[in-house]
Amino acid sequence: MERSAFIVQAIVLVYLLMGILMATIPAEVDLAKKKIFRTLRLISAAKARTPLNQRESRISRGVGIGIAVAALFVLTQMHLRVGEMSEHQRPAWSNPAASEETVSDTSLHHTVKRVIDPVADQYIGLIVATVADDEWDITGFGRINLKSNIPPDHHTLFEIGSISKVFTGILLAEMITTTDLALDTPVSSCLPALQGSQADTMTLEHLVTHTSGLPRMPAGTFRPSNIWKAMIAGDAYRNYTEQDLLAKVPNKPSETPSEPDVRYSNVGFGILGMILSEQSGEDYHHLIQARIAKPLGLQDSGVTLDEEQQSRLATGYRSYLHLGPYYLAQQAASWNFPNCLAAAGGLRSTASDMLVFLKANMGQLSSDLTPVLQQSHQPLFATEEIQIGMGWFHDTLPTSDEPIIWHNGGTGGYRSFIGFTANGRFGVCVLSNSTRSVDTIGYTLLENLIAERPMIT
């Protein structure tokens, strides 16, 4: 995402320069163009030497002005931010049980700092929640936005993107125990509009394990309005409808069902969220509140934010280039998911809530949801390359060969990672308000914790 954003910005700047040159020195631009065409043998030598006449010069100037104005308009819509970093910044802090000015002095905190300090300046802001056996740490780095020197803390909200999918998987596991739903429930039996389609042979298990065969994105992804939003880091998902998702389900059921294969699908999880909402009579936000947030004591995890929570949302940035004391960044709009897609990536949360969520999934916090959480981890689909539970991915760390359970996420201006060892000893959640991946931070921190704290047998 970050690299593609820089490419788009560079292309717009090239068009701006080209427009300015065409408007100010049309004859020289035309001569340079003809030299290139002549070198490529696209025009004759005589044509290459023909100068612009007055009419052609006026047309070139007009086109150049048009290109420059259009490029300037696009640049203004991109919300680019250029400035100088302040050298005076509050220190990163941890341990929200203490005051916000307190920096914990545990070995766990030192491990977190040692791993992340060398890469922290590649990000605008980071907050890292870490669990190691009976210790925990929350440490913030950077800043909540480029106008501030304040680092994120345990109450700072971030978009967590596709980590929402593991919440959705847990919702499914919970509703299987409390309703008539089952993993083998046909999708079309829950959504009558899909009866007679491929959804007749598609089950809830297919949706939650990305084996439904549905595509990654809903219909309408390449509408001009959505392409424009993607280019300017706008609110990309706001206007999607249920029909945009259902349109991606093939109309005719497959006569010879193929072997399941993994195809990561936001559409599939969106439809799963629609089914859970339909069965419960509640929208996705209120399902999360009632069935996960309240039982676990999560204070700030949901799709919609009230005014006070909105004031604590870190500003997201799609691209970020840090050169010495200066920066170039593109501010991103928040992604406001409609109910039909919220289950795929619409949640916001804090490090404090994600620490609780992490510990609950690691078996370190007991609640009525504990059996449901454990059930959501169990692999439902497995090949030599991949294992998937109810939204959770299973992997093996490359250095220690330690099995982990994990997911990551990303929206227009945020990145996230959550992962923990299958034995429940170590866990990490990383939240960032820029779009450089944080997966490597999560993996590296887990590897360091395992190396520093070997299992005593």
Coordinates of C-alpha atoms in Angstrom, one line a residue:
M1 CA 0.0 0.0 0.0
E2 CA 2.7 2.5 1.0
R3 CA 4.8 1.8 -2.1
S4 CA 1.8 2.1 -4.4
A5 CA 0.8 5.4 -2.8
F6 CA 4.3 6.8 -3.5
I7 CA 4.0 5.6 -7.1
V8 CA 0.7 7.3 -7.6
Q9 CA 2.0 10.5 -6.0
A10 CA 5.1 10.4 -8.3
I11 CA 2.9 9.9 -11.4
V12 CA 0.7 12.9 -10.4
L13 CA 3.9 15.1 -9.9
V14 CA 5.2 14.0 -13.3
Y15 CA 1.9 15.1 -14.9
L16 CA 2.1 18.4 -13.0
L17 CA 5.7 19.0 -14.3
M18 CA 4.7 18.0 -17.8
G19 CA 1.7 20.3 -17.8
I20 CA 3.8 23.3 -16.5
L21 CA 6.4 22.7 -19.2
M22 CA 3.8 22.4 -22.0
A23 CA 2.2 25.6 -20.8
T24 CA 5.5 27.6 -20.6
I25 CA 7.8 26.2 -23.2
P26 CA 5.6 24.3 -25.7
A27 CA 8.2 24.5 -28.6
E28 CA 11.0 22.9 -26.5
V29 CA 8.6 20.2 -25.2
D30 CA 7.5 19.5 -28.8
L31 CA 11.1 19.3 -30.0
A32 CA 12.0 16.9 -27.2
K33 CA 9.0 14.7 -28.0
K34 CA 9.8 14.6 -31.7
K35 CA 13.4 13.6 -31.0
I36 CA 12.2 10.7 -28.9
F37 CA 9.8 9.6 -31.6
R38 CA 12.5 9.9 -34.3
T39 CA 14.8 7.8 -32.2
L40 CA 12.1 5.2 -32.0
R41 CA 11.6 5.5 -35.8
L42 CA 8.0 6.5 -35.3
I43 CA 8.3 9.7 -37.4
S44 CA 10.4 10.8 -40.3
A45 CA 13.5 13.1 -39.9
A46 CA 11.6 15.8 -41.8
K47 CA 8.7 15.6 -39.4
A48 CA 11.1 15.7 -36.4
R49 CA 12.5 19.1 -37.7
T50 CA 9.1 20.7 -38.2
P51 CA 8.5 23.4 -35.6
L52 CA 5.2 24.2 -34.0
N53 CA 3.0 26.8 -35.7
Q54 CA 1.1 29.4 -33.7
R55 CA -2.1 27.4 -33.6
E56 CA -0.3 24.2 -32.4
S57 CA 1.6 26.3 -29.8
R58 CA -1.7 27.7 -28.4
I59 CA -3.2 24.2 -28.2
S60 CA -0.1 22.9 -26.4
R61 CA -0.3 25.7 -23.9
G62 CA -4.0 25.1 -23.3
V63 CA -3.5 21.3 -22.9
G64 CA -0.5 22.0 -20.6
I65 CA -2.6 24.3 -18.4
G66 CA -5.4 21.8 -18.2
I67 CA -3.0 19.0 -17.2
A68 CA -1.3 21.2 -14.6
V69 CA -4.6 22.3 -13.1
A70 CA -5.9 18.7 -13.0
A71 CA -2.7 17.5 -11.4
L72 CA -2.9 20.3 -8.8
F73 CA -6.5 19.4 -8.0
V74 CA -5.6 15.7 -7.5
L75 CA -2.7 16.7 -5.2
T76 CA -4.9 18.9 -3.1
Q77 CA -7.3 16.0 -2.7
M78 CA -4.5 13.7 -1.6
H79 CA -4.0 15.5 1.7
L80 CA -0.3 15.4 1.5
R81 CA 1.6 16.6 4.6
V82 CA 5.1 18.1 4.4
G83 CA 6.9 19.3 7.5
E84 CA 9.7 19.2 10.0
M85 CA 9.7 16.8 12.9
S86 CA 10.0 18.3 16.4
E87 CA 13.0 17.0 18.3
H88 CA 11.1 17.3 21.6
Q89 CA 8.8 14.4 22.1
R90 CA 7.3 12.8 25.2
P91 CA 8.9 9.4 25.9
A92 CA 7.2 6.2 25.1
W93 CA 5.5 4.8 28.1
S94 CA 4.1 1.5 29.3
N95 CA 2.1 -0.1 32.2
P96 CA -1.3 1.7 32.1
A97 CA -1.8 0.7 35.8
A98 CA 0.7 3.4 36.6
S99 CA 0.6 7.1 35.5
E100 CA 0.9 7.9 31.8
E101 CA 4.4 9.4 32.4
T102 CA 5.7 6.1 33.9
V103 CA 8.0 4.0 31.8
S104 CA 8.1 0.4 33.1
D105 CA 11.6 -0.9 33.9
T106 CA 11.0 -4.7 33.4
S107 CA 13.1 -7.0 31.3
L108 CA 10.0 -7.4 29.1
H109 CA 9.9 -3.7 28.5
H110 CA 13.6 -3.6 27.6
T111 CA 13.1 -6.4 25.1
V112 CA 10.3 -4.5 23.4
K113 CA 12.4 -1.4 23.3
R114 CA 15.4 -3.2 22.0
V115 CA 13.5 -4.8 19.1
I116 CA 11.4 -1.8 18.1
D117 CA 13.6 1.2 18.7
P118 CA 15.8 0.6 15.6
V119 CA 12.7 0.6 13.3
A120 CA 10.4 2.9 15.1
D121 CA 11.2 6.0 13.0
Q122 CA 9.9 4.1 9.9
Y123 CA 6.4 4.6 11.4
I124 CA 4.4 7.6 12.4
G125 CA 3.1 5.9 15.6
L126 CA 3.1 2.4 17.1
I127 CA 1.6 0.9 20.2
V128 CA 2.8 -2.6 21.2
A129 CA 1.0 -4.9 23.7
T130 CA 3.1 -7.8 24.8
V131 CA 2.5 -10.8 27.1
A132 CA 5.3 -13.1 28.4
D133 CA 4.1 -15.7 30.8
D134 CA 2.7 -13.7 33.8
E135 CA 4.2 -10.4 32.7
W136 CA 2.7 -7.8 30.3
D137 CA 3.8 -4.5 28.8
I138 CA 2.2 -1.8 26.7
T139 CA 4.7 0.6 25.0
G140 CA 4.0 3.5 22.6
F141 CA 6.4 4.9 20.0
G142 CA 6.2 7.9 17.7
R143 CA 3.1 10.1 17.7
I144 CA -0.7 10.0 17.3
N145 CA -0.5 12.4 14.4
L146 CA 2.1 14.6 12.6
K147 CA 0.9 17.7 14.4
S148 CA 1.5 16.3 17.8
N149 CA 4.5 15.1 19.9
I150 CA 2.3 12.8 21.9
P151 CA 2.9 9.0 21.5
P152 CA 0.0 6.6 21.4
D153 CA -1.0 5.2 24.8
H154 CA -3.3 2.4 26.0
H155 CA -6.4 4.5 25.3
T156 CA -5.5 5.6 21.7
L157 CA -7.8 4.0 19.2
F158 CA -6.7 2.5 15.9
E159 CA -8.5 0.8 13.0
I160 CA -7.6 -2.9 13.3
G161 CA -8.7 -3.9 9.8
S162 CA -8.8 -7.6 9.1
I163 CA -8.1 -8.6 12.7
S164 CA -11.9 -8.0 12.8
K165 CA -12.2 -11.4 11.0
V166 CA -11.0 -13.2 14.1
F167 CA -13.7 -11.4 16.1
T168 CA -16.2 -12.6 13.5
G169 CA -14.9 -16.1 13.8
I170 CA -15.4 -16.0 17.5
L171 CA -18.9 -14.6 17.0
L172 CA -19.7 -17.6 14.8
A173 CA -18.3 -20.0 17.4
E174 CA -20.4 -18.4 20.1
M175 CA -23.6 -18.4 18.0
I176 CA -23.1 -22.1 17.1
T177 CA -23.4 -22.8 20.9
T178 CA -26.4 -20.5 21.4
T179 CA -28.4 -20.7 18.2
D180 CA -29.3 -23.3 15.5
L181 CA -26.3 -22.3 13.4
A182 CA -23.7 -25.0 12.6
L183 CA -20.5 -25.0 10.6
D184 CA -22.3 -27.1 7.9
T185 CA -25.3 -24.7 7.7
P186 CA -25.8 -23.9 4.0
V187 CA -25.3 -20.2 3.3
S188 CA -28.5 -20.1 1.1
S189 CA -30.6 -21.3 4.1
C190 CA -29.7 -18.2 6.0
L191 CA -30.0 -15.7 3.0
P192 CA -33.1 -16.6 0.9
A193 CA -31.9 -14.2 -1.8
L194 CA -29.1 -16.7 -2.6
Q195 CA -31.3 -19.8 -2.9
G196 CA -30.7 -21.6 -6.2
S197 CA -27.1 -20.2 -6.4
Q198 CA -23.7 -21.6 -5.6
A199 CA -24.6 -20.7 -2.0
D200 CA -26.7 -23.9 -1.9
T201 CA -23.5 -25.9 -1.6
M202 CA -21.5 -23.2 0.3
T203 CA -21.4 -23.5 4.1
L204 CA -20.6 -21.2 7.0
E205 CA -17.4 -23.2 7.4
H206 CA -16.4 -22.3 3.9
L207 CA -16.9 -18.6 4.7
V208 CA -14.9 -18.6 7.9
T209 CA -12.0 -20.5 6.4
H210 CA -11.7 -18.6 3.1
T211 CA -12.6 -21.8 1.2
S212 CA -15.8 -20.5 -0.3
G213 CA -14.2 -19.6 -3.7
L214 CA -15.6 -16.1 -3.4
P215 CA -13.3 -13.3 -4.5
R216 CA -11.4 -10.9 -2.3
M217 CA -13.4 -7.8 -3.1
P218 CA -17.1 -7.1 -3.8
A219 CA -18.7 -5.9 -7.0
G220 CA -18.1 -2.2 -7.8
T221 CA -14.4 -2.2 -6.7
F222 CA -13.4 -0.7 -10.1
R223 CA -16.2 1.9 -10.3
P224 CA -14.6 5.3 -11.1
S225 CA -15.7 6.7 -7.7
N226 CA -14.0 3.8 -5.8
I227 CA -10.8 4.1 -7.9
W228 CA -10.8 7.8 -7.1
K229 CA -11.2 7.1 -3.4
A230 CA -8.3 4.6 -3.6
M231 CA -6.1 7.2 -5.3
I232 CA -6.7 9.9 -2.7
A233 CA -6.8 7.7 0.3
G234 CA -10.5 8.3 0.8
D235 CA -13.2 6.4 2.7
A236 CA -13.0 3.4 0.4
Y237 CA -15.8 1.1 1.7
R238 CA -18.6 3.5 2.9
N239 CA -20.9 3.1 -0.1
Y240 CA -20.7 -0.7 -0.7
T241 CA -24.1 -2.4 -0.4
E242 CA -25.3 -5.9 0.4
Q243 CA -26.0 -6.4 -3.3
D244 CA -22.4 -5.6 -4.1
L245 CA -21.5 -8.7 -2.0
L246 CA -24.2 -11.0 -3.1
A247 CA -23.5 -10.2 -6.8
K248 CA -20.2 -12.1 -6.4
V249 CA -22.0 -15.4 -5.6
P250 CA -22.3 -17.4 -8.8
N251 CA -25.9 -17.7 -9.9
K252 CA -25.8 -21.4 -10.6
P253 CA -24.7 -24.1 -8.1
S254 CA -21.7 -26.1 -9.1
E255 CA -22.7 -29.5 -10.5
T256 CA -19.4 -31.1 -9.5
P257 CA -18.1 -29.3 -6.3
S258 CA -14.4 -28.8 -6.5
E259 CA -12.0 -29.5 -3.7
P260 CA -11.8 -26.6 -1.2
D261 CA -8.9 -24.2 -1.7
V262 CA -8.0 -21.1 0.2
R263 CA -8.9 -17.8 -1.5
Y264 CA -8.7 -14.9 0.9
S265 CA -12.1 -13.3 0.7
N266 CA -13.5 -10.1 2.3
V267 CA -16.7 -10.9 0.4
G268 CA -17.0 -14.2 2.3
F269 CA -16.5 -12.6 5.7
G270 CA -18.9 -9.8 4.8
I271 CA -21.6 -12.3 3.9
L272 CA -20.8 -14.2 7.1
G273 CA -21.3 -11.0 9.1
M274 CA -24.6 -10.4 7.3
I275 CA -25.8 -13.9 8.3
L276 CA -24.8 -13.5 11.9
S277 CA -26.7 -10.1 12.0
E278 CA -29.7 -11.7 10.3
Q279 CA -29.9 -14.6 12.7
S280 CA -29.5 -12.3 15.8
G281 CA -31.5 -9.3 14.7
E282 CA -28.6 -7.0 15.6
D283 CA -26.1 -5.2 13.5
Y284 CA -22.4 -6.3 13.6
H285 CA -21.4 -3.5 16.0
H286 CA -24.0 -4.5 18.6
L287 CA -23.2 -8.2 18.2
I288 CA -19.6 -7.4 19.1
Q289 CA -20.6 -5.3 22.0
A290 CA -23.0 -7.9 23.5
R291 CA -21.2 -11.2 22.7
I292 CA -17.5 -10.3 22.9
A293 CA -16.7 -6.9 24.3
K294 CA -19.0 -7.1 27.3
P295 CA -18.0 -10.6 28.4
L296 CA -14.3 -9.8 28.1
G297 CA -14.6 -6.3 29.5
L298 CA -13.4 -4.5 26.3
Q299 CA -14.2 -0.8 26.7
D300 CA -13.3 0.6 23.3
S301 CA -13.7 -2.1 20.7
G302 CA -16.4 -1.6 18.0
V303 CA -17.3 -0.4 14.6
T304 CA -18.8 3.0 15.5
L305 CA -17.2 5.5 17.9
D306 CA -18.9 8.1 20.0
E307 CA -17.6 11.7 20.1
E308 CA -15.2 11.1 23.0
Q309 CA -13.8 7.9 21.4
Q310 CA -13.4 9.8 18.1
S311 CA -11.2 12.3 19.9
R312 CA -8.8 9.4 20.8
L313 CA -8.5 8.0 17.3
A314 CA -5.0 8.2 16.0
T315 CA -4.8 9.9 12.6
G316 CA -4.0 7.4 9.8
Y317 CA -1.5 8.0 7.1
R318 CA -1.2 6.0 3.9
S319 CA 2.4 6.9 3.0
Y320 CA 5.2 8.2 5.1
L321 CA 8.7 9.2 4.1
H322 CA 11.1 10.4 6.8
L323 CA 14.2 12.2 5.6
G324 CA 16.3 13.5 8.4
P325 CA 14.2 16.1 10.3
Y326 CA 11.6 16.3 7.5
Y327 CA 8.7 14.2 6.5
L328 CA 6.3 13.6 3.6
A329 CA 3.0 11.8 4.3
Q330 CA -0.4 11.3 2.9
Q331 CA -3.2 11.6 5.4
A332 CA -5.8 8.9 5.0
A333 CA -9.5 9.1 5.7
S334 CA -11.0 6.7 8.2
W335 CA -12.7 3.7 6.7
N336 CA -16.3 3.6 7.7
F337 CA -17.6 0.1 6.8
P338 CA -21.3 -0.5 6.2
N339 CA -22.8 -3.3 8.2
C340 CA -22.6 -5.7 5.3
L341 CA -18.7 -5.5 5.3
A342 CA -17.9 -4.6 8.9
A343 CA -17.2 -8.2 9.7
A344 CA -14.4 -8.2 7.2
G345 CA -12.5 -5.2 8.6
G346 CA -14.6 -2.6 10.3
L347 CA -13.5 -2.7 14.0
R348 CA -11.5 -0.1 16.0
S349 CA -9.8 -0.9 19.2
T350 CA -7.1 0.2 21.7
A351 CA -3.9 -1.5 23.0
S352 CA -5.6 -1.9 26.4
D353 CA -8.5 -3.8 24.9
M354 CA -6.3 -5.8 22.6
L355 CA -4.1 -6.8 25.5
V356 CA -7.2 -8.2 27.3
F357 CA -8.3 -9.9 24.0
L358 CA -4.8 -11.4 23.6
K359 CA -4.6 -12.7 27.1
A360 CA -8.1 -14.2 26.9
N361 CA -7.2 -16.1 23.7
M362 CA -3.9 -17.3 25.3
G363 CA -5.9 -18.8 28.1
Q364 CA -4.5 -16.4 30.7
L365 CA -7.9 -14.8 31.4
S366 CA -10.9 -16.9 32.2
S367 CA -14.4 -16.0 31.2
D368 CA -17.7 -17.5 29.9
L369 CA -16.1 -17.1 26.4
T370 CA -13.1 -19.2 27.2
P371 CA -14.4 -22.4 25.6
V372 CA -15.6 -20.4 22.5
L373 CA -12.2 -18.7 22.1
Q374 CA -10.4 -22.1 22.3
Q375 CA -12.8 -23.6 19.8
S376 CA -12.2 -20.7 17.3
H377 CA -8.5 -21.6 17.3
Q378 CA -8.9 -25.2 16.2
P379 CA -7.9 -25.8 12.5
L380 CA -10.9 -26.5 10.3
F381 CA -8.9 -26.5 7.0
A382 CA -5.4 -27.7 6.6
T383 CA -2.9 -28.4 3.8
E384 CA 0.9 -28.7 3.9
E385 CA 1.1 -24.9 3.3
I386 CA -1.6 -23.5 5.5
Q387 CA -4.0 -24.1 8.5
I388 CA -7.0 -22.0 9.2
G389 CA -9.4 -22.0 12.2
M390 CA -12.4 -19.6 12.6
G391 CA -10.6 -16.7 11.1
W392 CA -7.3 -17.5 12.8
F393 CA -4.2 -18.5 10.8
H394 CA -1.7 -21.1 12.1
D395 CA 2.0 -20.7 11.3
T396 CA 5.5 -21.7 12.5
L397 CA 8.1 -19.1 13.4
P398 CA 11.1 -19.4 11.1
T399 CA 13.9 -19.4 13.7
S400 CA 12.4 -21.2 16.7
D401 CA 9.9 -23.4 14.8
E402 CA 7.4 -22.4 17.5
P403 CA 3.8 -22.8 16.4
I404 CA 1.8 -19.6 16.5
I405 CA -1.8 -18.5 15.9
W406 CA -2.1 -15.1 14.3
H407 CA -3.8 -12.6 12.0
N408 CA -3.0 -9.2 10.6
G409 CA -4.9 -6.2 9.3
G410 CA -4.8 -3.1 7.3
T411 CA -7.0 -0.2 6.2
G412 CA -6.3 3.1 4.4
G413 CA -4.1 4.5 7.1
Y414 CA -3.4 1.8 9.6
R415 CA -1.7 -1.6 10.0
S416 CA -2.1 -4.2 12.8
F417 CA -0.8 -7.6 13.9
I418 CA -1.9 -10.0 16.6
G419 CA -0.2 -13.4 17.3
F420 CA 0.6 -15.7 20.2
T421 CA 2.4 -19.0 20.7
A422 CA 0.1 -22.1 20.7
N423 CA 1.4 -23.0 24.1
G424 CA 0.0 -19.7 25.5
R425 CA 3.3 -18.3 26.9
F426 CA 3.9 -15.4 24.6
G427 CA 1.7 -12.9 22.7
V428 CA 2.1 -9.7 20.8
C429 CA -0.3 -7.1 19.3
V430 CA 1.1 -4.2 17.3
L431 CA -1.1 -1.3 16.1
S432 CA 0.2 1.5 13.8
N433 CA -1.2 4.6 12.2
S434 CA 0.7 4.3 9.0
T435 CA 0.6 1.6 6.3
R436 CA 4.1 0.0 6.5
S437 CA 3.5 -3.6 7.5
V438 CA 4.0 -4.4 11.2
D439 CA 4.1 -8.2 10.7
T440 CA 7.9 -8.4 11.0
I441 CA 7.8 -6.5 14.3
G442 CA 5.3 -9.0 15.6
Y443 CA 7.3 -12.1 14.4
T444 CA 10.6 -10.7 15.6
L445 CA 9.3 -9.8 19.0
L446 CA 7.9 -13.3 19.5
E447 CA 11.2 -14.9 18.4
N448 CA 13.1 -12.7 20.9
L449 CA 10.8 -13.6 23.7
I450 CA 11.1 -17.3 23.0
A451 CA 14.9 -17.1 22.8
E452 CA 15.2 -15.1 26.0
R453 CA 12.8 -17.2 28.0
P454 CA 13.3 -20.9 27.2
M455 CA 10.9 -23.4 28.6
I456 CA 12.1 -24.9 31.8
T457 CA 11.6 -28.7 31.8

